[in-house]
mmCIF file of C-alpha atoms in Angstrom:
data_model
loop_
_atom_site.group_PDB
_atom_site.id
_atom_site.type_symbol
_atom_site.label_atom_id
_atom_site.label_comp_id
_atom_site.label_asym_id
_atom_site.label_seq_id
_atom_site.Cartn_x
_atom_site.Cartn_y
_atom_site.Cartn_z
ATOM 1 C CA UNK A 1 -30.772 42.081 -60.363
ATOM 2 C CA UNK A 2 -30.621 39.428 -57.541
ATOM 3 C CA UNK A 3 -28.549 37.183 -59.874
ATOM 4 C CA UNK A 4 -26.270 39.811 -60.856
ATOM 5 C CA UNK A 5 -25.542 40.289 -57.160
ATOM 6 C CA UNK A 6 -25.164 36.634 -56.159
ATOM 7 C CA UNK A 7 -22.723 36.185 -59.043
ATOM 8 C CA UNK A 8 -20.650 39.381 -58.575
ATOM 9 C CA UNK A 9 -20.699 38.028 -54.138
ATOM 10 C CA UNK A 10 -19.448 34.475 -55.551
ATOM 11 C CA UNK A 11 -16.468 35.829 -57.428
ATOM 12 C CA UNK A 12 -15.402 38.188 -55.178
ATOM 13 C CA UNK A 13 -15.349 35.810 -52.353
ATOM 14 C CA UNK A 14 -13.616 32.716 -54.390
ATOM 15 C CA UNK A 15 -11.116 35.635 -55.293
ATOM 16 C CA UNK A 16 -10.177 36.795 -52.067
ATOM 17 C CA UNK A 17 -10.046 32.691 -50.942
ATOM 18 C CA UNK A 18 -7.559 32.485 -54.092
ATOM 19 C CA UNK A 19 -5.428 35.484 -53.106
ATOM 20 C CA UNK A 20 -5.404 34.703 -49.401
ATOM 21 C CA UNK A 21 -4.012 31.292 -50.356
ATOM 22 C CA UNK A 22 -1.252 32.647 -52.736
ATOM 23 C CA UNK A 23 -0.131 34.369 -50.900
ATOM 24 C CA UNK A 24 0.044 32.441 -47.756
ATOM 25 C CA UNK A 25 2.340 29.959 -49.860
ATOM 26 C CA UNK A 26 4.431 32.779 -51.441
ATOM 27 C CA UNK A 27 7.989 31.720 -52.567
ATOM 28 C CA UNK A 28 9.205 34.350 -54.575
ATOM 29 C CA UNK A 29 12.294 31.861 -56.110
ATOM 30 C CA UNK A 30 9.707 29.532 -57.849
ATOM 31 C CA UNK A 31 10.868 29.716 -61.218
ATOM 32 C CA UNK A 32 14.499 29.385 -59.808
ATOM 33 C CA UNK A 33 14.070 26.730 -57.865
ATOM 34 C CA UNK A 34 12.418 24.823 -60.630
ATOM 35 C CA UNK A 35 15.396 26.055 -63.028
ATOM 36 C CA UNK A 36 17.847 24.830 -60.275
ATOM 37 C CA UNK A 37 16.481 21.761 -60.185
ATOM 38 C CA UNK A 38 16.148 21.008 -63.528
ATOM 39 C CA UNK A 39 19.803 22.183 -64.909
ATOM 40 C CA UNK A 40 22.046 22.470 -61.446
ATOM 41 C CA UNK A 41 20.667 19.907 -58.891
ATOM 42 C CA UNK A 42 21.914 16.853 -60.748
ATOM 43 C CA UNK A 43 25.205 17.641 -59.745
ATOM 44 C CA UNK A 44 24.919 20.657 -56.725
ATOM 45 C CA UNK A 45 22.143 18.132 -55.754
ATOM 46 C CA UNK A 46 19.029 19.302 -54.314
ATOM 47 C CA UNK A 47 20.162 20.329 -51.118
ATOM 48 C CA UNK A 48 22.800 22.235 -52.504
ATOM 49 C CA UNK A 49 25.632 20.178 -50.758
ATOM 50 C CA UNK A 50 27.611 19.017 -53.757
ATOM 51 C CA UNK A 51 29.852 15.228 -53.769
ATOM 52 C CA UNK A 52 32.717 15.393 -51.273
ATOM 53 C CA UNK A 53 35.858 17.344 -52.933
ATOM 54 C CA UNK A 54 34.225 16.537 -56.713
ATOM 55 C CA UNK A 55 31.393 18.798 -56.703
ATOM 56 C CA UNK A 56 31.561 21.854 -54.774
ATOM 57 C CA UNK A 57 28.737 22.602 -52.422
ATOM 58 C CA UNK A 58 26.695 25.716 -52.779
ATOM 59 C CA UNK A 59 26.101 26.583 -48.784
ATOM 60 C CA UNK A 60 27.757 29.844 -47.754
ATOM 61 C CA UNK A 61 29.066 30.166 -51.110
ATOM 62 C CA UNK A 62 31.911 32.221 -51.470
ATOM 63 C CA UNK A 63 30.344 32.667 -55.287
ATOM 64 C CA UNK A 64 27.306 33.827 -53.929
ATOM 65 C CA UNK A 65 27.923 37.047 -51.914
ATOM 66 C CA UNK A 66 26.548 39.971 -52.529
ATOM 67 C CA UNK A 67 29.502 41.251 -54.287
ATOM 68 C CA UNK A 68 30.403 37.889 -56.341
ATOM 69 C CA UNK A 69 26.793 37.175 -57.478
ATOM 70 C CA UNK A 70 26.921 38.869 -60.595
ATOM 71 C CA UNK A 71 29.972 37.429 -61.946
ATOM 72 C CA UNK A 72 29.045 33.850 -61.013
ATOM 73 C CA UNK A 73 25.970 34.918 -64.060
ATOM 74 C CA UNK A 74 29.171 33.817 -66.446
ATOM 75 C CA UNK A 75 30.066 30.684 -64.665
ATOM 76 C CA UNK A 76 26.211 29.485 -65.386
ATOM 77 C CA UNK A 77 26.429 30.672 -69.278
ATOM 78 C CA UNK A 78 29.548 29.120 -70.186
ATOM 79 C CA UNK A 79 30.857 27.145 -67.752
ATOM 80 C CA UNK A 80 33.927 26.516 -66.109
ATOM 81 C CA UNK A 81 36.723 25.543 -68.330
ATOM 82 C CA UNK A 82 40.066 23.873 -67.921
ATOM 83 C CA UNK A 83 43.294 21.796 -69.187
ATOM 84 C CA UNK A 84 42.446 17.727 -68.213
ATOM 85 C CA UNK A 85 44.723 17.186 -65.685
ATOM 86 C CA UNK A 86 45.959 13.677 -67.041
ATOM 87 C CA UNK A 87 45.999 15.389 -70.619
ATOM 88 C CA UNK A 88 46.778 18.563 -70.453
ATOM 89 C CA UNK A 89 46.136 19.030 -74.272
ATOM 90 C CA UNK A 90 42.621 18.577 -73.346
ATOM 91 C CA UNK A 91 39.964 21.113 -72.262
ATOM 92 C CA UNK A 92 37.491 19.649 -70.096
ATOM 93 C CA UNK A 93 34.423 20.943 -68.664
ATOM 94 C CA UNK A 94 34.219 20.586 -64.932
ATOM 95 C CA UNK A 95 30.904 22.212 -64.824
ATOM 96 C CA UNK A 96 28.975 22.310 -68.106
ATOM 97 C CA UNK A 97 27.967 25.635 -69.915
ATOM 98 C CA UNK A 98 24.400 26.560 -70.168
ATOM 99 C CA UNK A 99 23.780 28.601 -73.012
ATOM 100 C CA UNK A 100 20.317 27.749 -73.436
ATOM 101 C CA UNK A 101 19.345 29.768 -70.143
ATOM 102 C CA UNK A 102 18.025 33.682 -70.979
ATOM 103 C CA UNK A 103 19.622 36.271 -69.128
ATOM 104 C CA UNK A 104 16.132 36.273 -66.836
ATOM 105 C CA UNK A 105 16.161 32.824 -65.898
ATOM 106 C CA UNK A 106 19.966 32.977 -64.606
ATOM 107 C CA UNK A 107 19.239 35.725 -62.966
ATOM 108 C CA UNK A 108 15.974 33.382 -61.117
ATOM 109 C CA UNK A 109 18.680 30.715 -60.617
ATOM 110 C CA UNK A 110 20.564 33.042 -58.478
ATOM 111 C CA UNK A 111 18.301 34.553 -56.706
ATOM 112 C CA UNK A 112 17.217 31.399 -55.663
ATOM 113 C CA UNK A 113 20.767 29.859 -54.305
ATOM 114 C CA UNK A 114 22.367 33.316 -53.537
ATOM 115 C CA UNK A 115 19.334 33.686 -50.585
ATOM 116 C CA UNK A 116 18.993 29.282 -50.053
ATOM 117 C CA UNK A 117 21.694 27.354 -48.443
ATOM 118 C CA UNK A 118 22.873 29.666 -46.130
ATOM 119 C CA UNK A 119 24.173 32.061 -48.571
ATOM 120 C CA UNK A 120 22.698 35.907 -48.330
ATOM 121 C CA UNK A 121 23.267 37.865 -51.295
ATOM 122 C CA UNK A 122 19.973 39.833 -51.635
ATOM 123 C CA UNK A 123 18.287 40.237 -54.823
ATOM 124 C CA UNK A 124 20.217 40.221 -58.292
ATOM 125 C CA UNK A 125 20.271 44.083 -60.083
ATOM 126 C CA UNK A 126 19.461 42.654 -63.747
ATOM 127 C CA UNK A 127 21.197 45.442 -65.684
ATOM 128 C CA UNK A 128 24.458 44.697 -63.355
ATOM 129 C CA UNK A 129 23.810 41.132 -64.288
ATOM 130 C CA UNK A 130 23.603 42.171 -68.016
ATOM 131 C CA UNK A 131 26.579 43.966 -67.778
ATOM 132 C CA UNK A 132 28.654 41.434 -66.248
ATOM 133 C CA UNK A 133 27.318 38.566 -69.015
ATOM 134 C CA UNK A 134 28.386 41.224 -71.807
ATOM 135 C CA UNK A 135 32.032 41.317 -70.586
ATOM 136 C CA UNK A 136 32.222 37.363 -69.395
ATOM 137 C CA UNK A 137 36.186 36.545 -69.160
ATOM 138 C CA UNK A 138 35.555 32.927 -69.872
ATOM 139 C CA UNK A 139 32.957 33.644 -72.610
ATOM 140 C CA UNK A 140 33.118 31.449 -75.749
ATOM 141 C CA UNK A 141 31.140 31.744 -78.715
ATOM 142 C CA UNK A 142 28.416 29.143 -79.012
ATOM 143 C CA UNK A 143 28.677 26.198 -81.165
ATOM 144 C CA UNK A 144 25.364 25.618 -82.915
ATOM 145 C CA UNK B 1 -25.846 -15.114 -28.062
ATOM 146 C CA UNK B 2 -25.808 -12.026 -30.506
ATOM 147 C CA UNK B 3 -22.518 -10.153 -30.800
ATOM 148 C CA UNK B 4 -21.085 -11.803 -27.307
ATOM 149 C CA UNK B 5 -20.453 -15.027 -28.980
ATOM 150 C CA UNK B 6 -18.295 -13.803 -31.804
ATOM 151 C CA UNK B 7 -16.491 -11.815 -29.882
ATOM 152 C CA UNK B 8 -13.932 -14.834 -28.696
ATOM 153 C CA UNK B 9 -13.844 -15.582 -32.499
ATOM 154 C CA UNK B 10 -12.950 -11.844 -33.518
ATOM 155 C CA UNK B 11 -10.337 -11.422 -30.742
ATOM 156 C CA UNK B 12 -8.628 -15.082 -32.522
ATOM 157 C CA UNK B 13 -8.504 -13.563 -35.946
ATOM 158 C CA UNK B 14 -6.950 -10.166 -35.015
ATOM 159 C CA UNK B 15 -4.548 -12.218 -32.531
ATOM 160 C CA UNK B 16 -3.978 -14.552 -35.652
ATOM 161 C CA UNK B 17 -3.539 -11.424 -38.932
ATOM 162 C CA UNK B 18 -1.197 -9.744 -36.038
ATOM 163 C CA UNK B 19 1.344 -12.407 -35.376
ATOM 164 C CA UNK B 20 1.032 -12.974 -39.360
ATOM 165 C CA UNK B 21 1.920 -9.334 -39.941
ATOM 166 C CA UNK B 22 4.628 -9.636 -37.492
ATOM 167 C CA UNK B 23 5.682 -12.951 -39.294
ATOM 168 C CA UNK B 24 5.778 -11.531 -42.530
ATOM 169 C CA UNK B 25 7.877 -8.036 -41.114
ATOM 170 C CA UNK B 26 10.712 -10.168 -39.869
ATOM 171 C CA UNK B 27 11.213 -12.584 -41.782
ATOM 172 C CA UNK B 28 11.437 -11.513 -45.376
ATOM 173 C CA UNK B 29 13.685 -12.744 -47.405
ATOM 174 C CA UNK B 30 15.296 -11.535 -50.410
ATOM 175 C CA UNK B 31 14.352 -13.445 -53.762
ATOM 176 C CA UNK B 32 17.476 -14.672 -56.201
ATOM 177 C CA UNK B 33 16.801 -12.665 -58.865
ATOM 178 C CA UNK B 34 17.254 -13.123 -62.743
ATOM 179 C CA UNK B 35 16.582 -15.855 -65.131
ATOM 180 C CA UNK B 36 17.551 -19.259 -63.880
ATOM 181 C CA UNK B 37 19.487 -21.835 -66.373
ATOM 182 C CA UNK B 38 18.030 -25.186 -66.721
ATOM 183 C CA UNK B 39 20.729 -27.552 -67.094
ATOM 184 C CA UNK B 40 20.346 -31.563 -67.372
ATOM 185 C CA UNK B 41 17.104 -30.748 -65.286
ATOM 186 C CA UNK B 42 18.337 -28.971 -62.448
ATOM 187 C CA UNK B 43 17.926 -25.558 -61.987
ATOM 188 C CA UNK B 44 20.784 -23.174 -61.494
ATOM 189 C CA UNK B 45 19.891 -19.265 -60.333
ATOM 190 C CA UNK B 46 21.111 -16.621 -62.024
ATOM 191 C CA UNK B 47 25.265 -16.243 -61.126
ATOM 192 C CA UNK B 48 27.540 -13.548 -61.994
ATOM 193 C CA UNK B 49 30.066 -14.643 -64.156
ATOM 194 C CA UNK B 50 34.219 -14.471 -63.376
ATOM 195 C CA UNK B 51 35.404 -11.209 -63.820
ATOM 196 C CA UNK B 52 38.633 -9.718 -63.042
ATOM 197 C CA UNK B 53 39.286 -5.859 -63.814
ATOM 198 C CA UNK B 54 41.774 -3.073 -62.415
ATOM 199 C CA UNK B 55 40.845 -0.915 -59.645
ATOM 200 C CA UNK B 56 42.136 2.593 -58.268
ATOM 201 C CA UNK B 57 45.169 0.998 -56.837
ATOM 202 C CA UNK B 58 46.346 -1.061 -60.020
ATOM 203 C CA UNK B 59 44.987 -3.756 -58.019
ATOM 204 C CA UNK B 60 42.930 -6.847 -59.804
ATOM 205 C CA UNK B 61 39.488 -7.091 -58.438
ATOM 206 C CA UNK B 62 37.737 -10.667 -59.287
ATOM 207 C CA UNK B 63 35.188 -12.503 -57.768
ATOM 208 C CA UNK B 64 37.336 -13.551 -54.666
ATOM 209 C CA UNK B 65 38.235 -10.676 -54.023
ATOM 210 C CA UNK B 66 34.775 -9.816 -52.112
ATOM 211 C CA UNK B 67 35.193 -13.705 -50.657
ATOM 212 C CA UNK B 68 32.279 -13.897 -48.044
ATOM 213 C CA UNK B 69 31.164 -10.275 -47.846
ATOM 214 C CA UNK B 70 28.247 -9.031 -49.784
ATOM 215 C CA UNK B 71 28.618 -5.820 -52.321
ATOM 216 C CA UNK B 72 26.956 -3.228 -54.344
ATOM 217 C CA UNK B 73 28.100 -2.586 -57.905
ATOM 218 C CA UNK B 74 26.724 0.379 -59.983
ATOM 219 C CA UNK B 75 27.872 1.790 -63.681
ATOM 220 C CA UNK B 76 28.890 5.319 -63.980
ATOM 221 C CA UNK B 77 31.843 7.261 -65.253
ATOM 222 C CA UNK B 78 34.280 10.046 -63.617
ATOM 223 C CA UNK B 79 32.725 12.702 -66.502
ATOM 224 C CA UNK B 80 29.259 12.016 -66.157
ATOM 225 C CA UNK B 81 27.247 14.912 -66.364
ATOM 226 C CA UNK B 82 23.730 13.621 -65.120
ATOM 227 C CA UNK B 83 23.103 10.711 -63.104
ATOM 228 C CA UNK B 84 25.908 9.370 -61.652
ATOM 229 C CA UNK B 85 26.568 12.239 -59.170
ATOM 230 C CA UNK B 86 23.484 11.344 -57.224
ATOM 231 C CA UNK B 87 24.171 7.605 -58.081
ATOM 232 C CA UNK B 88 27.775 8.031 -55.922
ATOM 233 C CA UNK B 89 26.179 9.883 -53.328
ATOM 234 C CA UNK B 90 24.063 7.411 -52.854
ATOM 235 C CA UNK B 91 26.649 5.183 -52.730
ATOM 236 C CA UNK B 92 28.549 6.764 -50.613
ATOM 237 C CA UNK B 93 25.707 7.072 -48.086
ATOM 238 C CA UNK B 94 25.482 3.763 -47.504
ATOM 239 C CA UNK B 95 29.593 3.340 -47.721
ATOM 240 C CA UNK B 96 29.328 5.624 -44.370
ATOM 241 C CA UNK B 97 26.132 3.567 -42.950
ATOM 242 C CA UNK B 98 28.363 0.179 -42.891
ATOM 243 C CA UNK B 99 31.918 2.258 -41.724
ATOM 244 C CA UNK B 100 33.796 -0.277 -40.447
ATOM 245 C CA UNK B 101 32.421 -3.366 -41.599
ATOM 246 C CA UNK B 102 34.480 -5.488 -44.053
ATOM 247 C CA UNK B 103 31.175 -8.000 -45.374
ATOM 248 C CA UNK B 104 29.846 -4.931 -47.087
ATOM 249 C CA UNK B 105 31.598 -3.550 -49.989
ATOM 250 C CA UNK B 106 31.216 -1.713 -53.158
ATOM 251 C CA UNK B 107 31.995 -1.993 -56.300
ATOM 252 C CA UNK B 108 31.595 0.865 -59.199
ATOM 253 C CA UNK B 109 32.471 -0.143 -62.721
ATOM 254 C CA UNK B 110 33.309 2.852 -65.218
ATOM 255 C CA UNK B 111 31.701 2.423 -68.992
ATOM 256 C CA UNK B 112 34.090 5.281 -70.534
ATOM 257 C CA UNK B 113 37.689 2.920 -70.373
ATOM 258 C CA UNK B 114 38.890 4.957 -72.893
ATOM 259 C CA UNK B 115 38.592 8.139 -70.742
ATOM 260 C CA UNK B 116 38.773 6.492 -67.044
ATOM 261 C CA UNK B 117 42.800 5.488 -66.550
ATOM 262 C CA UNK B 118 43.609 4.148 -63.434
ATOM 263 C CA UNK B 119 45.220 7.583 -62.030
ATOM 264 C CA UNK B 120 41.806 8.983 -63.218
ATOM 265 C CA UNK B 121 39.896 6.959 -60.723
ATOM 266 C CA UNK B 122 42.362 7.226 -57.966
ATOM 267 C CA UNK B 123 41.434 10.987 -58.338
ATOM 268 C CA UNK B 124 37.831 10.216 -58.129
ATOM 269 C CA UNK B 125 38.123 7.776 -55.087
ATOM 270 C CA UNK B 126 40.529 10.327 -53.377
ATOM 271 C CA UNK B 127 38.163 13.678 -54.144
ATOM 272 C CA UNK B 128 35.521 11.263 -52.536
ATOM 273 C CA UNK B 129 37.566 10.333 -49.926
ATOM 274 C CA UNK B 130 37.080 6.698 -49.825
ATOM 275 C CA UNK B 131 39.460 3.590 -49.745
ATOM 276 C CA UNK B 132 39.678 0.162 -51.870
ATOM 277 C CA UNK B 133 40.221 -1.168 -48.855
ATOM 278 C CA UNK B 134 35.959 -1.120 -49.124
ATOM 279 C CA UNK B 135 35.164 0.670 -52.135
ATOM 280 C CA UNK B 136 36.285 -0.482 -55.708
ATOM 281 C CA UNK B 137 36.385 2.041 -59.017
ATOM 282 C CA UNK B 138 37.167 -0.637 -61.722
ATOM 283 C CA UNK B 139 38.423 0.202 -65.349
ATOM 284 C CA UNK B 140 38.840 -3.301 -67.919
ATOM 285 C CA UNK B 141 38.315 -3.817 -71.420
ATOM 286 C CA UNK B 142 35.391 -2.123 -72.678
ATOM 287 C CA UNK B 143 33.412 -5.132 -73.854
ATOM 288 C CA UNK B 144 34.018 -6.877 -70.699
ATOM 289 C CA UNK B 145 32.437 -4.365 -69.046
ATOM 290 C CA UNK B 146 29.027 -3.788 -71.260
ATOM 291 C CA UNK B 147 28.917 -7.029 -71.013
ATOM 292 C CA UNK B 148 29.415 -7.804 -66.972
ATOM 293 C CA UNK B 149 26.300 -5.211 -66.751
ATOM 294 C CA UNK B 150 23.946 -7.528 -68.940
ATOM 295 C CA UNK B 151 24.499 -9.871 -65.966
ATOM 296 C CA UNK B 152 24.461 -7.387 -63.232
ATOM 297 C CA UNK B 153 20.985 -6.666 -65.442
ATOM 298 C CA UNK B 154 22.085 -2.755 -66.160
ATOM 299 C CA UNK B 155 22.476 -1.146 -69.239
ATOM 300 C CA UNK B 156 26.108 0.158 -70.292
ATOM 301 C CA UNK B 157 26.228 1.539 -73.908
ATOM 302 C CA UNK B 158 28.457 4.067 -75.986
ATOM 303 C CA UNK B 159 25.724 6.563 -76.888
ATOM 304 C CA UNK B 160 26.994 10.003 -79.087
ATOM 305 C CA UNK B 161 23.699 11.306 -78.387
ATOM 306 C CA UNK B 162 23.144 11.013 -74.723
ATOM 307 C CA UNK B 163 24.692 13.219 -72.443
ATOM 308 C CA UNK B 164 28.307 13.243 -72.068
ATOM 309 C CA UNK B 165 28.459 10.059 -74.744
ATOM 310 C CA UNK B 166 26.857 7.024 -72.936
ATOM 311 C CA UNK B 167 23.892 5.940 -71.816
ATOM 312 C CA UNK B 168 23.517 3.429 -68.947
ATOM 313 C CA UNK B 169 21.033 2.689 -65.975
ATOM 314 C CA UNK B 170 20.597 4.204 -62.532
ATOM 315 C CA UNK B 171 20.525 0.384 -60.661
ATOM 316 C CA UNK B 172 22.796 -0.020 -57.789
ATOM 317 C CA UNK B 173 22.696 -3.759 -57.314
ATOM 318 C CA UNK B 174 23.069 -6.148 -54.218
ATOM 319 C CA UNK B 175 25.304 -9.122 -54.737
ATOM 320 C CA UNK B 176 25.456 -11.990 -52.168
ATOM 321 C CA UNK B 177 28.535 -14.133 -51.384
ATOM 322 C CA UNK B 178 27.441 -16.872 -53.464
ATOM 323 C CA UNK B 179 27.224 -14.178 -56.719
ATOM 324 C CA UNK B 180 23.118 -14.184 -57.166
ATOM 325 C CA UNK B 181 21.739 -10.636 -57.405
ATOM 326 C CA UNK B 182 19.539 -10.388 -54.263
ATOM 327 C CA UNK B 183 18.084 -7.036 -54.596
ATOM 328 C CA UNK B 184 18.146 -3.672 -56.562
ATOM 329 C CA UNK B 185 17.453 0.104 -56.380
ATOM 330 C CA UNK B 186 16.938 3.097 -58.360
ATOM 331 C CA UNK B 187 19.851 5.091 -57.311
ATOM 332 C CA UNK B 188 18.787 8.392 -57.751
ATOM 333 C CA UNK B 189 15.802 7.912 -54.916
ATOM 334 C CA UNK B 190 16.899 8.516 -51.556
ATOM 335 C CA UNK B 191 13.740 6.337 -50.450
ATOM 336 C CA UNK B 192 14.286 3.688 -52.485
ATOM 337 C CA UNK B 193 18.073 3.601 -51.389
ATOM 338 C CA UNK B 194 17.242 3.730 -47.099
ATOM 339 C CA UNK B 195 15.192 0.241 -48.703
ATOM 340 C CA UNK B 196 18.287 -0.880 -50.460
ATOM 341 C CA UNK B 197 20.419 -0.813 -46.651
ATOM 342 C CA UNK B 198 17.130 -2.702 -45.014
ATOM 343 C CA UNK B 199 17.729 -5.124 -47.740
ATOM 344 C CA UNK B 200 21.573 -5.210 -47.205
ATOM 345 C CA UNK B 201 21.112 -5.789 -43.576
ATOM 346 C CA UNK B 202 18.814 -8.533 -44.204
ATOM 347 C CA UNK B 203 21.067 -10.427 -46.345
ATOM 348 C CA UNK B 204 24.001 -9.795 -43.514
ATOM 349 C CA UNK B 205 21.344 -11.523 -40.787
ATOM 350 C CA UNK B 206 20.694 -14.284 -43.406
ATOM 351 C CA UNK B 207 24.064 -15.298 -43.254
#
């Protein structure tokens, strides 16, 4: 009986120490900011502040308004595409699809830049996010 | 007697590891770095070969052309989609750190010659918003160039399966006016490149 009550005390007390610490360090982008930094920061760079005139940056994003959020969903997938200026013949990639990303993680990716650097875009709708990925102007089929 | 008479004796040998420490913190020096030749017994450092290659400006770029200033070369290319980003940044960085000083220049060599023309990397330079006047982007013949980074110890390879078709290392490398490499970083470590600029100023006081 005494047990019982000494090891039901010792839970619930390393419980609330667990949930007290959670939640004191609560980021609620975790998964995108790990996605960000594994597929985006290369280039956008950690801080978000791009190269110069090569790489945009991502602070106060015109991309990542409220309104514009959803769309940018179809810049992640499949990239942004255009004719190689010194060969016009040529499509290049001046940012890289990302097909491999679900339709959850992209929308973690921007709800962790659309509320970082500045930019304030609240919280991604999913469904408007599906909708927008179904009808992508720039979507190409992927090449396996 | 007891602990009063090593006290004189104590106070010596923390007067003595200070003005080492102090010693040590001012003057380093910066090793020559590679595998030295042994030729007809004497021993010759590591040198970087002649070169000459093309920059942004159609201009030649050889060894005389940095004369007595010291530089930093690196290996990327203009369509690189991992590394080299952060490599340039970091370049740039330390471009801005020594604006306005001629002895320290840099020097980027592309590994995709095929790709990067000259008007391609006057693009680059001018989207970056730097100058030859301190900052090289040099195209050549391919094999020139893999083989200028064995020297410049970095890795420069035609790779299908790594990203974007080559594979190369992350080193930005500090050359001296009398071609040994002096000191190296890994690019893509903002830490290890703030060490890179104490090692560049160094080299400036050493000469």
């Amino acid at each position: 009986m005494n047990l019982k009550l000494l090891v039901s005390g010792i839970f619930i007390g390393l419980s609330l120490i667990y949930f007290t610490a959670v939640s004191c360090n609560f980021n609620p982008y975790s998964q995108g900011e790990w996605l960000y930094r594994t597929h985006c920061a290369s280039c956008h760079m950690e801080d978000g502040s791009g190269l110069r005139d090569l790489i945009p940056s991502l602070h106060q994003s015109p991309f990542l308004t409220g309104e514009q959020i959803h769309s940018t969903a179809c810049l992640i997938r499949y990239g942004i595409k255009r004719p190689d200026p010194f060969d016009p013949k040529v499509e290049t990639y001046p940012m890289p699809p990302l097909h491999q990303l679900t339709e959850t993680e992209i929308t973690n990716i921007l709800n962790y830049i659309g509320n970082h650097f500045g930019n304030r875009a609240g919280y991604v709708n999913p469904i408007k996010l599906q909708e927008k990925l179904d009808n992508c102007p720039n979507a190409v089929p992927r090449k396996y | 007697m007891g602990v009063k008479a090593f006290l004189p004796f104590t106070l010596i040998l923390i007067i003595v590891a200070a003005s080492w420490g102090c010693h040590s913190a001012n003057e380093r020096e910066l090793p020559i770095l590679g595998f030295p030749k042994i030729i007809e017994g004497d021993t010759i450092p590591h040198t970087i070969p002649d070169f000459s290659f093309v920059n942004q400006d159609s201009q030649w770029v050889t060894n005389e052309t940095f004369g007595d200033a010291v530089y930093v070369t690196d290996f990327f290319f203009t369509s690189c989609p991992t590394i080299c980003p952060k490599l340039t940044r970091s370049m740039l960085r330390m471009y801005e750190e020594f604006e306005g000083r001629d002895d320290v220049l840099f020097l980027s060599h592309t590994i995709d010659v095929r790709r990067d023309s000259v008007p391609r990397l006057r693009l680059y330079a001018e989207n970056l918003g730097v100058t030859s006047d301190r900052w090289h982007f040099v195209t050549g013949d391919r094999d020139k160039i893999y083989d200028i980074a064995e020297d410049y110890m970095s890795i420069a390879v035609e790779d299908e399966d790594a990203p974007g078709g080559f594979d190369h290392s992350g080193w930005l490398i500090l050359i001296d006016k009398n071609r040994h490499i002096r000191s190296y970083c890994d690019g893509t470590k903002d830490e290890e490149v703030d060490r890179l600029m104490e090692d560049i100023k160094i080299l400036l006081d050493e000469s």
